[in-house]
Short mmCIF file of C-alpha atoms in Angstrom, two decimals:
data_model
loop_
_atom_site.label_atom_id
_atom_site.label_comp_id
_atom_site.label_asym_id
_atom_site.label_seq_id
_atom_site.Cartn_x
_atom_site.Cartn_y
_atom_site.Cartn_z
CA MET A 1 45.05 38.01 17.10
CA TYR A 2 46.24 35.38 14.62
CA GLN A 3 46.07 32.69 17.20
CA ARG A 4 42.23 33.50 17.83
CA ILE A 5 41.44 32.90 14.09
CA ALA A 6 44.16 30.45 13.13
CA ALA A 7 41.97 27.24 14.32
CA PRO A 8 38.96 28.34 11.89
CA ILE A 9 41.07 29.07 8.92
CA ALA A 10 42.91 25.35 9.47
CA LEU A 11 39.39 23.78 9.31
CA ARG A 12 38.72 25.06 5.69
CA GLY A 13 40.34 22.06 4.07
CA CYS A 14 39.07 19.63 6.58
CA LYS A 15 36.05 16.80 6.25
CA LEU A 16 34.29 17.12 9.20
CA PRO A 17 31.26 15.01 10.34
CA PRO A 18 28.06 16.97 9.69
CA GLY A 19 26.95 17.08 13.36
CA ILE A 20 29.90 19.22 14.41
CA TYR A 21 29.12 22.15 11.85
CA PRO A 22 26.61 23.66 14.24
CA TYR A 23 29.11 23.96 17.07
CA ILE A 24 31.68 25.43 14.50
CA HIS A 25 29.12 27.82 13.34
CA ASP A 26 28.53 29.17 16.73
CA PHE A 27 32.32 29.54 17.49
CA LEU A 28 33.03 31.35 14.38
CA LEU A 29 30.12 33.93 15.15
CA SER A 30 31.66 34.23 18.60
CA THR A 31 35.22 34.86 17.30
CA ILE A 32 34.13 37.23 14.61
CA SER A 33 32.24 39.27 17.14
CA LYS A 34 35.66 39.59 19.41
CA VAL A 35 38.30 40.14 16.70
CA VAL A 36 36.35 42.24 14.31
CA ARG A 37 37.33 45.52 15.78
CA SER A 38 40.97 45.08 16.19
CA ALA A 39 41.82 42.42 13.40
CA THR A 40 43.44 43.62 10.08
CA VAL A 41 41.94 43.39 6.68
CA CYS A 42 43.68 40.11 5.75
CA GLU A 43 42.46 38.43 9.04
CA LEU A 44 39.13 39.46 8.32
CA ILE A 45 39.01 38.40 4.76
CA ALA A 46 40.37 34.96 6.17
CA VAL A 47 37.71 34.60 8.74
CA PHE A 48 35.02 35.67 6.56
CA THR A 49 35.94 32.99 3.81
CA THR A 50 36.31 30.22 6.68
CA TYR A 51 32.83 31.40 7.92
CA VAL A 52 31.30 30.99 4.22
CA THR A 53 33.29 27.70 4.09
CA ILE A 54 31.75 26.19 7.29
CA THR A 55 28.27 27.45 7.05
CA THR A 56 27.76 26.42 3.43
CA PRO A 57 27.05 22.83 4.41
CA ILE A 58 25.01 23.89 7.25
CA ALA A 59 22.66 25.67 4.80
CA MET A 60 22.80 22.80 2.41
CA SER A 61 21.94 20.40 5.11
CA ASN A 62 18.87 22.50 6.40
CA LYS A 63 17.69 22.80 2.44
CA LEU A 64 18.05 18.90 2.25
CA THR A 65 16.11 18.36 5.53
CA ALA A 66 13.36 20.81 4.25
CA SER A 67 13.06 19.13 0.88
CA PHE A 68 13.01 15.77 2.52
CA LYS A 69 10.04 16.81 4.79
CA LYS A 70 8.18 18.43 2.00
CA LEU A 71 8.61 15.35 0.01
CA LEU A 72 7.26 13.20 2.89
CA GLY A 73 4.19 15.45 3.11
CA TRP A 74 3.70 15.58 -0.59
CA HIS A 75 0.24 14.22 -1.91
CA PRO A 76 -0.89 14.38 -5.66
CA LYS A 77 -3.79 16.27 -6.69
CA SER A 78 -5.86 13.25 -7.86
CA PHE A 79 -6.06 9.49 -7.29
CA SER A 80 -5.19 8.78 -10.66
CA GLY A 81 -2.08 10.94 -10.17
CA LEU A 82 -0.95 8.71 -7.33
CA ILE A 83 -1.49 5.72 -9.26
CA LEU A 84 0.69 7.15 -12.19
CA ALA A 85 3.37 8.29 -9.84
CA GLY A 86 3.65 4.68 -8.21
CA PHE A 87 3.36 3.00 -11.68
CA LEU A 88 6.22 5.53 -13.03
CA LEU A 89 8.41 5.12 -9.77
CA ALA A 90 8.06 1.46 -9.85
CA SER A 91 8.62 0.84 -13.58
CA LEU A 92 11.78 3.34 -13.42
CA PRO A 93 14.39 0.94 -12.15
CA LEU A 94 13.26 -1.73 -14.30
CA ILE A 95 13.43 0.65 -17.53
CA LEU A 96 16.98 2.01 -15.97
CA SER A 97 18.08 -1.65 -15.89
CA LEU A 98 16.67 -2.38 -19.57
CA VAL A 99 18.49 0.84 -20.63
CA TYR A 100 21.76 -0.45 -19.15
CA SER A 101 21.25 -3.84 -20.70
CA ALA A 102 20.72 -2.15 -24.13
CA ALA A 103 23.71 -0.17 -23.57
CA SER A 104 25.81 -3.26 -22.93
CA ILE A 105 24.24 -5.36 -25.78
CA ASN A 106 25.19 -2.11 -27.98
CA GLN A 107 28.86 -1.99 -26.68
CA LEU A 108 29.17 -5.80 -27.31
CA SER A 109 27.88 -5.45 -30.78
CA LYS A 110 30.39 -2.56 -31.57
CA GLN A 111 33.08 -4.34 -30.26
CA ASN A 112 32.20 -7.47 -32.28
CA ARG A 113 32.01 -5.34 -35.34
CA GLN A 114 35.56 -3.93 -34.37
CA VAL A 115 36.98 -7.29 -34.06
CA VAL A 116 35.55 -8.41 -37.43
CA TYR A 117 37.09 -5.43 -39.01
CA LYS A 118 40.55 -5.75 -37.71
CA ALA A 119 40.65 -9.32 -38.47
CA GLU A 120 39.78 -8.71 -41.80
CA ARG A 121 42.19 -5.96 -42.36
CA ILE A 122 45.11 -7.99 -40.76
CA ALA A 123 44.20 -11.14 -43.24
CA HIS A 124 43.99 -8.86 -46.07
CA PHE A 125 47.13 -7.02 -45.48
CA SER A 126 48.80 -10.35 -44.96
CA ARG A 127 47.65 -11.47 -48.16
CA THR A 128 48.58 -8.25 -49.67
CA LEU A 129 52.34 -8.52 -48.31
CA ILE A 130 52.57 -12.01 -49.85
CA GLU A 131 51.39 -10.89 -53.17
CA HIS A 132 53.72 -7.91 -53.29
CA ALA A 133 56.68 -9.84 -52.30
CA ALA A 134 56.06 -12.61 -55.05
CA THR A 135 55.91 -9.61 -57.44
CA MET A 136 59.02 -8.14 -56.14
CA GLU A 137 60.82 -11.66 -56.57
CA HIS A 138 59.48 -12.27 -60.01
CA SER A 139 60.70 -8.80 -61.19
CA VAL A 140 64.24 -9.16 -59.79
CA LYS A 141 64.37 -12.64 -61.54
CA LEU A 142 63.21 -11.61 -64.46
CA SER A 143 65.52 -8.78 -64.72
CA SER A 144 68.32 -10.96 -63.67
CA ILE A 145 67.65 -13.61 -66.34
CA LEU A 146 67.16 -11.21 -69.13
CA ALA A 147 70.05 -8.78 -67.77
CA ASP A 148 67.61 -5.73 -68.44
CA LYS A 149 67.52 -3.27 -65.45
CA SER A 150 64.54 -1.64 -66.83
CA LEU A 151 62.25 -4.50 -65.78
CA LEU A 152 63.17 -3.45 -62.04
CA LYS A 153 60.56 -0.89 -62.44
CA ASN A 154 57.78 -3.35 -61.53
CA TYR A 155 60.03 -4.08 -58.33
CA TYR A 156 59.98 -0.49 -57.16
CA GLN A 157 56.17 -0.38 -57.63
CA SER A 158 55.66 -3.30 -55.51
CA HIS A 159 58.07 -1.94 -53.06
CA GLU A 160 56.16 1.20 -52.51
CA LYS A 161 52.96 -0.88 -52.05
CA PHE A 162 54.63 -3.36 -49.90
CA ARG A 163 55.89 -0.26 -47.79
CA ASP A 164 52.43 1.11 -47.24
CA THR A 165 50.95 -2.24 -46.67
CA LEU A 166 53.64 -2.51 -43.57
CA LEU A 167 52.55 0.99 -42.40
CA ASN A 168 49.03 0.27 -42.20
CA LEU A 169 49.58 -3.26 -40.27
CA TYR A 170 51.82 -1.26 -37.71
CA THR A 171 48.72 0.80 -36.99
CA LEU A 172 46.53 -2.35 -36.09
CA PRO A 173 46.60 -4.08 -32.89
CA LEU A 174 48.99 -6.97 -33.19
CA THR A 175 50.28 -9.62 -30.68
CA SER A 176 53.81 -9.65 -29.52
CA ARG A 177 54.70 -12.43 -31.96
CA GLN A 178 53.11 -10.63 -34.76
CA SER A 179 55.06 -7.47 -33.90
CA GLN A 180 58.23 -9.47 -34.00
CA ILE A 181 57.49 -11.16 -37.36
CA LEU A 182 56.70 -7.79 -38.84
CA GLN A 183 59.90 -6.51 -37.85
CA VAL A 184 61.60 -9.32 -39.57
CA ILE A 185 59.73 -8.62 -42.70
CA ASP A 186 60.62 -4.95 -42.54
CA ALA A 187 64.32 -5.84 -42.15
CA SER A 188 64.36 -8.41 -44.80
CA GLU A 189 62.51 -6.34 -47.31
CA SER A 190 64.85 -3.33 -46.56
CA ALA A 191 68.02 -5.77 -47.08
CA ILE A 192 66.48 -6.65 -50.43
CA PHE A 193 65.85 -3.29 -51.60
CA ARG A 194 69.36 -2.24 -50.68
CA ASP A 195 70.77 -4.84 -52.73
CA VAL A 196 68.36 -4.16 -55.66
CA THR A 197 69.10 -0.54 -55.34
CA GLU A 198 72.75 -1.23 -55.72
CA ILE A 199 72.37 -3.52 -58.67
CA SER A 200 70.12 -1.04 -60.40
CA GLN A 201 73.06 1.77 -60.22
CA PRO A 202 74.38 2.87 -63.95
CA GLN A 203 78.12 1.87 -63.10
CA LYS A 204 76.95 -1.77 -62.39
CA LYS A 205 77.03 -3.91 -65.58
CA SER A 206 74.01 -5.75 -66.43
CA GLY A 207 74.35 -9.65 -65.71
CA GLN A 208 72.74 -12.38 -63.64
CA TRP A 209 72.74 -11.63 -60.14
CA HIS A 210 71.22 -13.44 -57.22
CA ILE A 211 68.86 -12.16 -54.32
CA ASP A 212 67.56 -14.45 -51.67
CA PHE A 213 63.80 -13.74 -51.22
CA SER A 214 63.42 -16.90 -49.21
CA PRO A 215 63.60 -15.26 -45.55
CA LEU A 216 61.01 -12.52 -46.87
CA MET A 217 58.74 -15.17 -48.21
CA ASP A 218 58.82 -17.23 -45.09
CA SER A 219 58.31 -14.23 -42.86
CA THR A 220 55.24 -13.10 -44.73
CA GLN A 221 53.65 -16.59 -44.67
CA ALA A 222 54.49 -16.86 -41.00
CA PHE A 223 52.63 -13.81 -40.36
CA LEU A 224 49.78 -14.95 -42.44
CA ASN A 225 49.75 -18.26 -40.35
CA HIS A 226 49.43 -15.95 -37.13
CA GLY A 227 46.56 -13.73 -38.34
CA ASP A 228 44.15 -15.73 -36.20
CA ALA A 229 45.82 -14.63 -32.92
CA PRO A 230 44.52 -11.16 -32.62
CA ILE A 231 41.29 -12.46 -33.45
CA GLU A 232 41.42 -15.19 -30.45
CA ARG A 233 42.51 -12.33 -28.45
CA GLU A 234 39.86 -10.15 -29.14
CA VAL A 235 37.06 -12.74 -28.97
CA ALA A 236 38.46 -13.37 -25.51
CA ALA A 237 38.40 -9.89 -24.27
CA MET A 238 34.89 -9.78 -25.78
CA GLN A 239 33.87 -12.76 -23.97
CA GLU A 240 35.26 -11.37 -20.63
CA MET A 241 33.20 -8.09 -21.31
CA ALA A 242 29.91 -10.04 -22.05
CA ASP A 243 30.57 -12.12 -18.86
CA GLN A 244 31.06 -8.77 -17.00
CA ALA A 245 27.97 -7.23 -18.58
CA ASN A 246 25.91 -10.42 -17.70
CA ARG A 247 27.11 -10.45 -14.06
CA ASN A 248 26.26 -6.56 -13.83
CA ILE A 249 22.90 -7.16 -15.01
CA VAL A 250 22.11 -10.07 -12.85
CA TRP A 251 23.29 -7.85 -9.59
CA LEU A 252 21.28 -5.16 -10.84
CA LEU A 253 18.10 -7.23 -11.32
CA VAL A 254 18.96 -8.90 -7.92
CA GLY A 255 19.19 -5.20 -6.18
CA LEU A 256 16.41 -3.63 -8.33
CA ILE A 257 13.66 -6.66 -7.93
CA PRO A 258 13.54 -6.11 -4.12
CA PHE A 259 13.37 -2.57 -4.74
CA VAL A 260 10.74 -2.55 -6.89
CA ILE A 261 8.82 -4.93 -4.79
CA PHE A 262 9.44 -2.41 -1.96
CA LEU A 263 8.18 0.32 -4.10
CA ALA A 264 5.21 -1.53 -5.21
CA PHE A 265 4.30 -2.41 -1.68
CA GLY A 266 4.68 1.09 -0.45
CA PHE A 267 2.49 2.63 -3.23
CA SER A 268 -0.14 -0.12 -2.82
CA ILE A 269 -0.29 1.10 1.07
CA LEU A 270 -0.61 4.59 -0.07
CA ILE A 271 -3.43 3.72 -2.67
CA THR A 272 -5.38 1.26 -0.29
CA ARG A 273 -5.05 3.60 2.74
CA PRO A 274 -7.51 6.11 1.72
CA ILE A 275 -9.59 3.75 0.14
CA ARG A 276 -9.58 1.63 3.42
CA GLN A 277 -10.39 4.79 5.40
CA ILE A 278 -13.28 5.59 3.23
CA ASP A 279 -14.60 2.01 3.66
CA ASP A 280 -14.34 2.21 7.41
CA ALA A 281 -15.99 5.63 7.62
CA ILE A 282 -18.87 4.29 5.50
CA ARG A 283 -19.11 1.01 7.46
CA SER A 284 -18.88 3.06 10.63
CA MET A 285 -21.81 5.68 9.51
CA GLY A 286 -23.91 2.51 8.30
CA ASN A 287 -23.53 1.02 11.95
CA GLY A 288 -25.04 4.20 13.25
CA ASN A 289 -21.53 5.54 14.76
CA LEU A 290 -21.50 9.10 13.92
CA SER A 291 -19.63 10.57 16.71
CA ASN A 292 -16.12 10.42 15.22
CA SER A 293 -14.95 12.67 12.61
CA ILE A 294 -13.99 11.48 9.29
CA ARG A 295 -10.47 12.25 7.85
CA ILE A 296 -8.92 10.89 4.84
CA ASP A 297 -5.00 11.00 4.16
CA GLY A 298 -4.21 10.78 0.44
CA PRO A 299 -4.73 12.64 -2.63
CA GLN A 300 -6.76 15.82 -2.71
CA ASP A 301 -9.72 14.58 -4.52
CA LEU A 302 -10.06 11.54 -2.06
CA GLN A 303 -9.30 14.35 0.95
CA GLN A 304 -12.15 16.37 -0.58
CA LEU A 305 -14.58 12.86 -0.75
CA GLY A 306 -13.64 12.62 2.98
CA ASP A 307 -14.86 16.15 3.51
CA ARG A 308 -18.24 15.25 2.07
CA LEU A 309 -18.45 12.20 3.95
CA ASN A 310 -17.78 14.33 7.15
CA TRP A 311 -20.53 16.60 5.72
CA MET A 312 -22.80 13.89 5.65
CA ARG A 313 -21.92 12.48 8.88
CA LEU A 314 -22.74 16.01 10.45
CA ARG A 315 -25.80 16.12 8.62
CA LEU A 316 -27.27 12.68 9.67
CA LEU A 317 -26.21 13.69 13.04
CA GLU A 318 -28.46 16.95 12.73
CA ILE A 319 -31.36 14.80 11.21
CA GLU A 320 -31.07 12.13 13.96
CA ASP A 321 -31.41 14.94 16.49
CA GLN A 322 -34.46 16.30 14.70
CA LYS A 323 -36.04 12.86 14.49
CA SER A 324 -35.44 12.24 18.19
CA THR A 325 -36.65 15.50 19.05
CA PHE A 326 -39.85 14.95 16.97
CA LEU A 327 -40.52 11.37 18.47
CA GLN A 328 -40.20 12.80 22.14
CA HIS A 329 -42.69 15.92 21.45
CA VAL A 330 -45.16 13.56 19.54
CA SER A 331 -44.67 10.81 22.09
CA HIS A 332 -45.32 13.48 25.00
CA GLU A 333 -48.10 15.16 23.15
CA LEU A 334 -49.87 11.97 22.51
CA LYS A 335 -49.19 10.31 26.07
CA THR A 336 -51.29 12.73 27.94
CA PRO A 337 -54.67 12.48 25.89
CA LEU A 338 -54.15 8.77 25.83
CA THR A 339 -53.86 8.66 29.69
CA SER A 340 -57.25 10.26 29.99
CA ILE A 341 -58.73 8.12 27.15
CA ARG A 342 -57.51 5.12 29.17
CA GLU A 343 -58.90 6.49 32.59
CA GLY A 344 -62.09 7.15 30.96
CA ALA A 345 -62.52 3.45 29.43
CA ASN A 346 -61.52 2.07 32.89
CA LEU A 347 -64.28 4.13 34.65
CA LEU A 348 -66.83 3.18 32.12
CA SER A 349 -65.65 -0.56 32.51
CA GLU A 350 -65.88 -0.53 36.28
CA GLY A 351 -69.51 1.15 35.91
CA ILE A 352 -68.65 4.44 37.72
CA ALA A 353 -70.82 6.35 35.23
CA GLY A 354 -73.71 3.85 35.53
CA LYS A 355 -74.39 0.45 34.69
CA LEU A 356 -73.45 -0.52 30.99
CA THR A 357 -75.26 -3.16 28.68
CA VAL A 358 -73.43 -5.94 27.41
CA LYS A 359 -72.38 -4.50 24.03
CA GLN A 360 -71.40 -1.08 25.90
CA ASP A 361 -69.25 -2.95 28.25
CA LYS A 362 -67.42 -5.07 25.42
CA ILE A 363 -66.94 -1.43 23.59
CA ALA A 364 -65.48 -0.11 26.51
CA GLY A 365 -63.05 -3.17 26.81
CA ILE A 366 -61.92 -2.72 23.52
CA LEU A 367 -61.24 0.97 24.23
CA LEU A 368 -59.37 0.23 27.38
CA THR A 369 -57.33 -2.60 25.58
CA ASN A 370 -56.24 -0.60 22.86
CA SER A 371 -55.45 2.42 24.69
CA ILE A 372 -53.11 0.21 26.94
CA GLN A 373 -51.40 -0.98 23.46
CA LEU A 374 -51.04 2.50 22.19
CA GLN A 375 -49.41 3.80 25.59
CA LYS A 376 -47.21 0.80 25.52
CA ARG A 377 -46.03 1.89 21.77
CA ILE A 378 -45.69 5.30 23.01
CA GLU A 379 -43.35 4.26 25.72
CA ASP A 380 -41.38 2.07 23.61
CA LEU A 381 -40.67 4.91 21.52
CA LEU A 382 -39.79 7.07 24.01
CA ASN A 383 -37.39 4.20 25.60
CA PHE A 384 -35.65 3.71 22.14
CA SER A 385 -35.16 7.73 21.95
CA ALA A 386 -33.30 7.65 25.28
CA ILE A 387 -31.18 4.73 24.22
CA GLN A 388 -30.08 6.05 20.92
CA HIS A 389 -28.86 9.43 22.61
CA GLU A 390 -27.33 8.39 25.93
CA LYS A 391 -25.76 5.19 27.56
CA VAL A 392 -28.50 3.30 29.70
CA ALA A 393 -28.26 4.18 33.43
CA LEU A 394 -28.95 1.70 35.69
CA LEU A 395 -30.64 2.28 39.34
CA ASN A 396 -29.67 -1.09 40.84
CA GLN A 397 -31.34 -2.57 43.80
CA THR A 398 -32.27 -5.94 45.26
CA VAL A 399 -35.42 -7.08 43.52
CA ALA A 400 -37.36 -10.52 43.82
CA LEU A 401 -37.27 -12.01 40.38
CA LYS A 402 -40.64 -13.86 40.81
CA THR A 403 -42.65 -10.91 42.24
CA VAL A 404 -41.31 -8.99 39.03
CA LEU A 405 -42.56 -11.71 36.75
CA GLU A 406 -46.06 -11.88 38.34
CA THR A 407 -46.37 -8.22 38.11
CA VAL A 408 -45.80 -8.23 34.42
CA VAL A 409 -48.24 -10.92 34.02
CA ARG A 410 -50.89 -9.33 36.01
CA ASP A 411 -50.35 -6.06 34.08
CA GLN A 412 -50.99 -8.11 30.81
CA TYR A 413 -54.19 -9.60 32.14
CA LEU A 414 -56.41 -8.00 29.61
CA SER A 415 -54.44 -8.95 26.71
CA ILE A 416 -54.37 -12.63 28.06
CA THR A 417 -57.93 -12.79 28.78
CA ASN A 418 -58.81 -11.46 25.39
CA LYS A 419 -56.97 -14.49 23.83
CA SER A 420 -57.86 -16.77 26.51
CA LEU A 421 -54.28 -17.62 26.99
CA LYS A 422 -52.88 -19.79 29.83
CA ILE A 423 -49.61 -18.67 31.68
CA GLU A 424 -47.16 -21.28 33.09
CA LEU A 425 -44.72 -19.43 35.51
CA LEU A 426 -42.04 -21.48 37.10
CA CYS A 427 -39.61 -19.58 39.17
CA PRO A 428 -37.46 -19.99 42.18
CA ASP A 429 -37.06 -17.51 44.99
CA LEU A 430 -34.27 -15.37 43.33
CA SER A 431 -33.15 -11.76 44.60
CA MET A 432 -31.38 -9.93 41.98
CA GLU A 433 -29.17 -6.59 42.09
CA CYS A 434 -30.70 -4.83 38.94
CA ASP A 435 -32.67 -2.10 37.82
CA GLU A 436 -36.50 -3.12 38.67
CA GLN A 437 -38.15 -0.76 36.12
CA LYS A 438 -35.85 -1.84 33.37
CA LEU A 439 -36.11 -5.44 34.12
CA LYS A 440 -40.07 -5.17 34.00
CA ILE A 441 -39.65 -3.70 30.59
CA ILE A 442 -37.49 -6.54 29.53
CA VAL A 443 -40.08 -9.14 30.83
CA ASP A 444 -42.89 -7.17 29.54
CA ASN A 445 -41.75 -6.83 26.10
CA LEU A 446 -40.97 -10.56 25.87
CA LEU A 447 -44.23 -11.35 27.06
CA SER A 448 -46.21 -9.16 24.78
CA ASN A 449 -44.21 -10.77 21.93
CA ALA A 450 -45.42 -14.22 23.00
CA ILE A 451 -48.92 -12.70 23.36
CA LYS A 452 -48.91 -11.46 20.13
CA TYR A 453 -47.68 -14.61 18.33
CA SER A 454 -49.66 -17.18 20.48
CA PRO A 455 -52.88 -18.68 18.89
CA PHE A 456 -56.20 -18.28 20.59
CA GLY A 457 -56.41 -20.62 23.73
CA GLY A 458 -52.62 -21.12 23.66
CA LEU A 459 -50.11 -21.68 26.39
CA ILE A 460 -47.25 -19.45 27.26
CA LYS A 461 -44.36 -20.67 29.77
CA ILE A 462 -42.28 -18.63 31.70
CA ARG A 463 -39.31 -20.13 33.29
CA ALA A 464 -36.42 -19.01 35.34
CA ALA A 465 -33.39 -21.20 36.96
CA THR A 466 -29.91 -20.84 37.94
CA VAL A 467 -27.72 -22.51 35.38
CA ASP A 468 -23.73 -22.61 35.61
CA ASN A 469 -23.29 -19.39 37.83
CA THR A 470 -26.05 -17.56 35.68
CA VAL A 471 -29.63 -17.26 35.95
CA ARG A 472 -31.56 -18.17 32.72
CA LEU A 473 -35.07 -16.94 32.19
CA ASP A 474 -36.91 -18.42 29.09
CA VAL A 475 -40.25 -16.96 27.71
CA VAL A 476 -41.93 -19.67 25.34
CA ASP A 477 -44.79 -19.43 23.07
CA PHE A 478 -46.39 -22.01 20.70
CA GLY A 479 -47.24 -19.90 17.79
CA PRO A 480 -45.93 -19.89 14.30
CA GLY A 481 -42.46 -19.46 15.23
CA ILE A 482 -40.03 -17.16 13.37
CA ASP A 483 -38.97 -17.36 9.87
CA THR A 484 -35.39 -18.62 9.11
CA LEU A 485 -34.74 -15.50 7.19
CA ASP A 486 -35.92 -13.29 9.79
CA LYS A 487 -33.67 -14.81 12.84
CA GLY A 488 -30.69 -12.40 12.24
CA LYS A 489 -32.79 -9.41 12.30
CA ILE A 490 -35.11 -9.79 15.00
CA PHE A 491 -33.14 -7.66 17.37
CA GLU A 492 -32.78 -4.81 14.89
CA ALA A 493 -34.91 -1.72 15.53
CA PHE A 494 -38.46 -1.39 13.70
CA TYR A 495 -38.01 -4.67 12.15
CA GLN A 496 -41.16 -6.62 11.58
CA GLY A 497 -41.19 -10.26 10.93
CA ARG A 498 -42.58 -12.06 8.07
CA LYS A 499 -45.14 -13.98 10.24
CA ALA A 500 -46.41 -11.01 12.15
CA PRO A 501 -50.15 -11.26 12.71
CA GLN A 502 -52.50 -8.68 11.61
CA SER A 503 -54.18 -6.78 14.03
CA HIS A 504 -55.94 -3.25 14.55
CA ILE A 505 -52.67 -1.89 16.07
CA ARG A 506 -49.41 -2.90 14.50
CA GLY A 507 -46.24 -3.05 16.67
CA THR A 508 -43.47 -0.55 16.50
CA GLY A 509 -40.87 -3.31 16.01
CA LEU A 510 -38.92 -2.00 19.08
CA GLY A 511 -39.81 -4.30 21.73
CA LEU A 512 -36.92 -6.93 21.18
CA SER A 513 -34.54 -3.92 20.37
CA ILE A 514 -35.13 -2.26 23.78
CA ALA A 515 -35.02 -5.50 25.69
CA ARG A 516 -31.41 -6.24 24.21
CA GLU A 517 -30.03 -2.91 25.02
CA TYR A 518 -31.33 -3.30 28.56
CA THR A 519 -30.14 -6.76 29.15
CA LEU A 520 -26.66 -5.82 27.66
CA ALA A 521 -26.59 -3.03 30.12
CA HIS A 522 -27.12 -5.51 32.76
CA GLY A 523 -24.11 -7.36 31.49
CA GLY A 524 -26.30 -10.32 30.25
CA THR A 525 -27.34 -11.73 26.98
CA ILE A 526 -30.74 -12.37 25.04
CA GLU A 527 -30.86 -14.92 22.31
CA LEU A 528 -33.39 -16.84 20.26
CA ALA A 529 -33.07 -20.44 21.72
CA GLU A 530 -33.77 -23.65 19.76
CA HIS A 531 -37.35 -25.05 20.28
CA GLN A 532 -39.42 -27.78 18.74
CA GLU A 533 -42.51 -25.84 18.28
CA GLY A 534 -43.26 -21.96 18.79
CA THR A 535 -40.59 -19.43 19.95
CA CYS A 536 -38.11 -19.43 22.96
CA PHE A 537 -36.27 -16.18 23.75
CA ARG A 538 -33.66 -16.97 26.59
CA VAL A 539 -32.28 -14.13 28.77
CA ILE A 540 -29.00 -14.72 30.68
CA PHE A 541 -27.90 -12.70 33.51
CA PRO A 542 -24.27 -13.18 35.15
CA LEU A 543 -24.13 -14.58 38.71
CA ASN A 544 -22.50 -11.25 40.16
CA HIS A 545 -25.99 -9.71 39.71
CA ILE A 546 -27.99 -12.40 41.33
CA THR A 547 -28.52 -13.73 44.84
CA ALA A 548 -30.26 -17.08 45.64
CA THR A 549 -32.67 -17.21 48.57
CA GLU A 550 -33.20 -20.54 50.15
#
């Protein structure tokens, strides 16, 4: 039984690695379960003591781990609290270094005062010794000359003061040399005191006697001359202490400055990270990206601000859905009666309902032209709504580019003839793998834009060619051109240029935006090319969508 619990008991005084404690904990539990039924009271007490000793570090380790995890997940309740915490933590090491420096300076100042005080006491007592020794010598000589023992009273008084001064000097920190001199002084004065005491006995007859004070006087003078030695020693010790304090402060600063920089850098990240997240969220919403949820990591007030931004994002999504639904419904509701108006105007123009006069034919032509333009605006709204809500899907097929261009020009015949425009079409025989309907919309929107800005009787050039493994399509008009301030915005949805012509039906500003989206879906690019006069829009498709036909 003892052998089973001897090993755990032996562990109580050992310092073990932290990682081994869980294994010992499991071993102790299994040991206790085996021996608890047959162990004695002493053995049970020993096992229990060992169990408490071993499991205490485990509990403390678990508490430290939990506290550390809690500290890592801590966020102050406000942004100002985070800034204040960062300032305090960053300034705390510097404050500690200042406190240490102040304590070191105070200690040096105290040491300096003690050195000055001790030096002054030693010098004072040295001079006092010489004065008392001279008084004693004078009293003894006077008593000898006058043969009057009563005059030795001054000697005894000076002797008592001399002894008090010696005792005070023994309490001060002296050098070994000064201690030796002080012992010589003590011995000399004691010898003189014995001689004087013997002379002053009543049985001794009065008369002249000689007592040598020269050893005492020389010793006291030597002690006075060595009075600077303690000062020099204390000054050297104080200098060493000052140098050590200076080194400690330098090393403290060397260690604290990088630590403070690290703290400042860490708190700058903690402070700027939620601000950067808010900025990114606002930019993302400003760019129309409302699909990603907004979450801000940081103080509680900034987290609440992130929740408000996320609520705004959801609200904008809801409003966007309502807008798109409204556009779809209105567009469909307008498209049906507008189609009937267009067909009716076409029948009138063709004379199906009877021959029209010149004025009536002109009015019917106006109705037909404007109905076609309105129908195109409605189709632009429908296409834009579809682009906004889903990725552009392509139904690729082999298409003859020249045929598409001729079809679009033919569809725009009325608009071209109304302004007496001339169309110059230059296109080689090219076959493209593309979505024919969307390619027609691209060309139709560019041609409509050229017709809109061309002057009466002007020229429009449509040119297509293969250049550097791409096909390049240019649509050029000779109108007023595009204002410099508008060049960066012409492909934005609903944007109307500064030089837009006045007409009965104003454009939606969606044509170029839809053309760009459909071009990008085909892997191409659309841009405003440099041109001396008017405007030139250039569409470039990659070669992998093109097949040249000889």
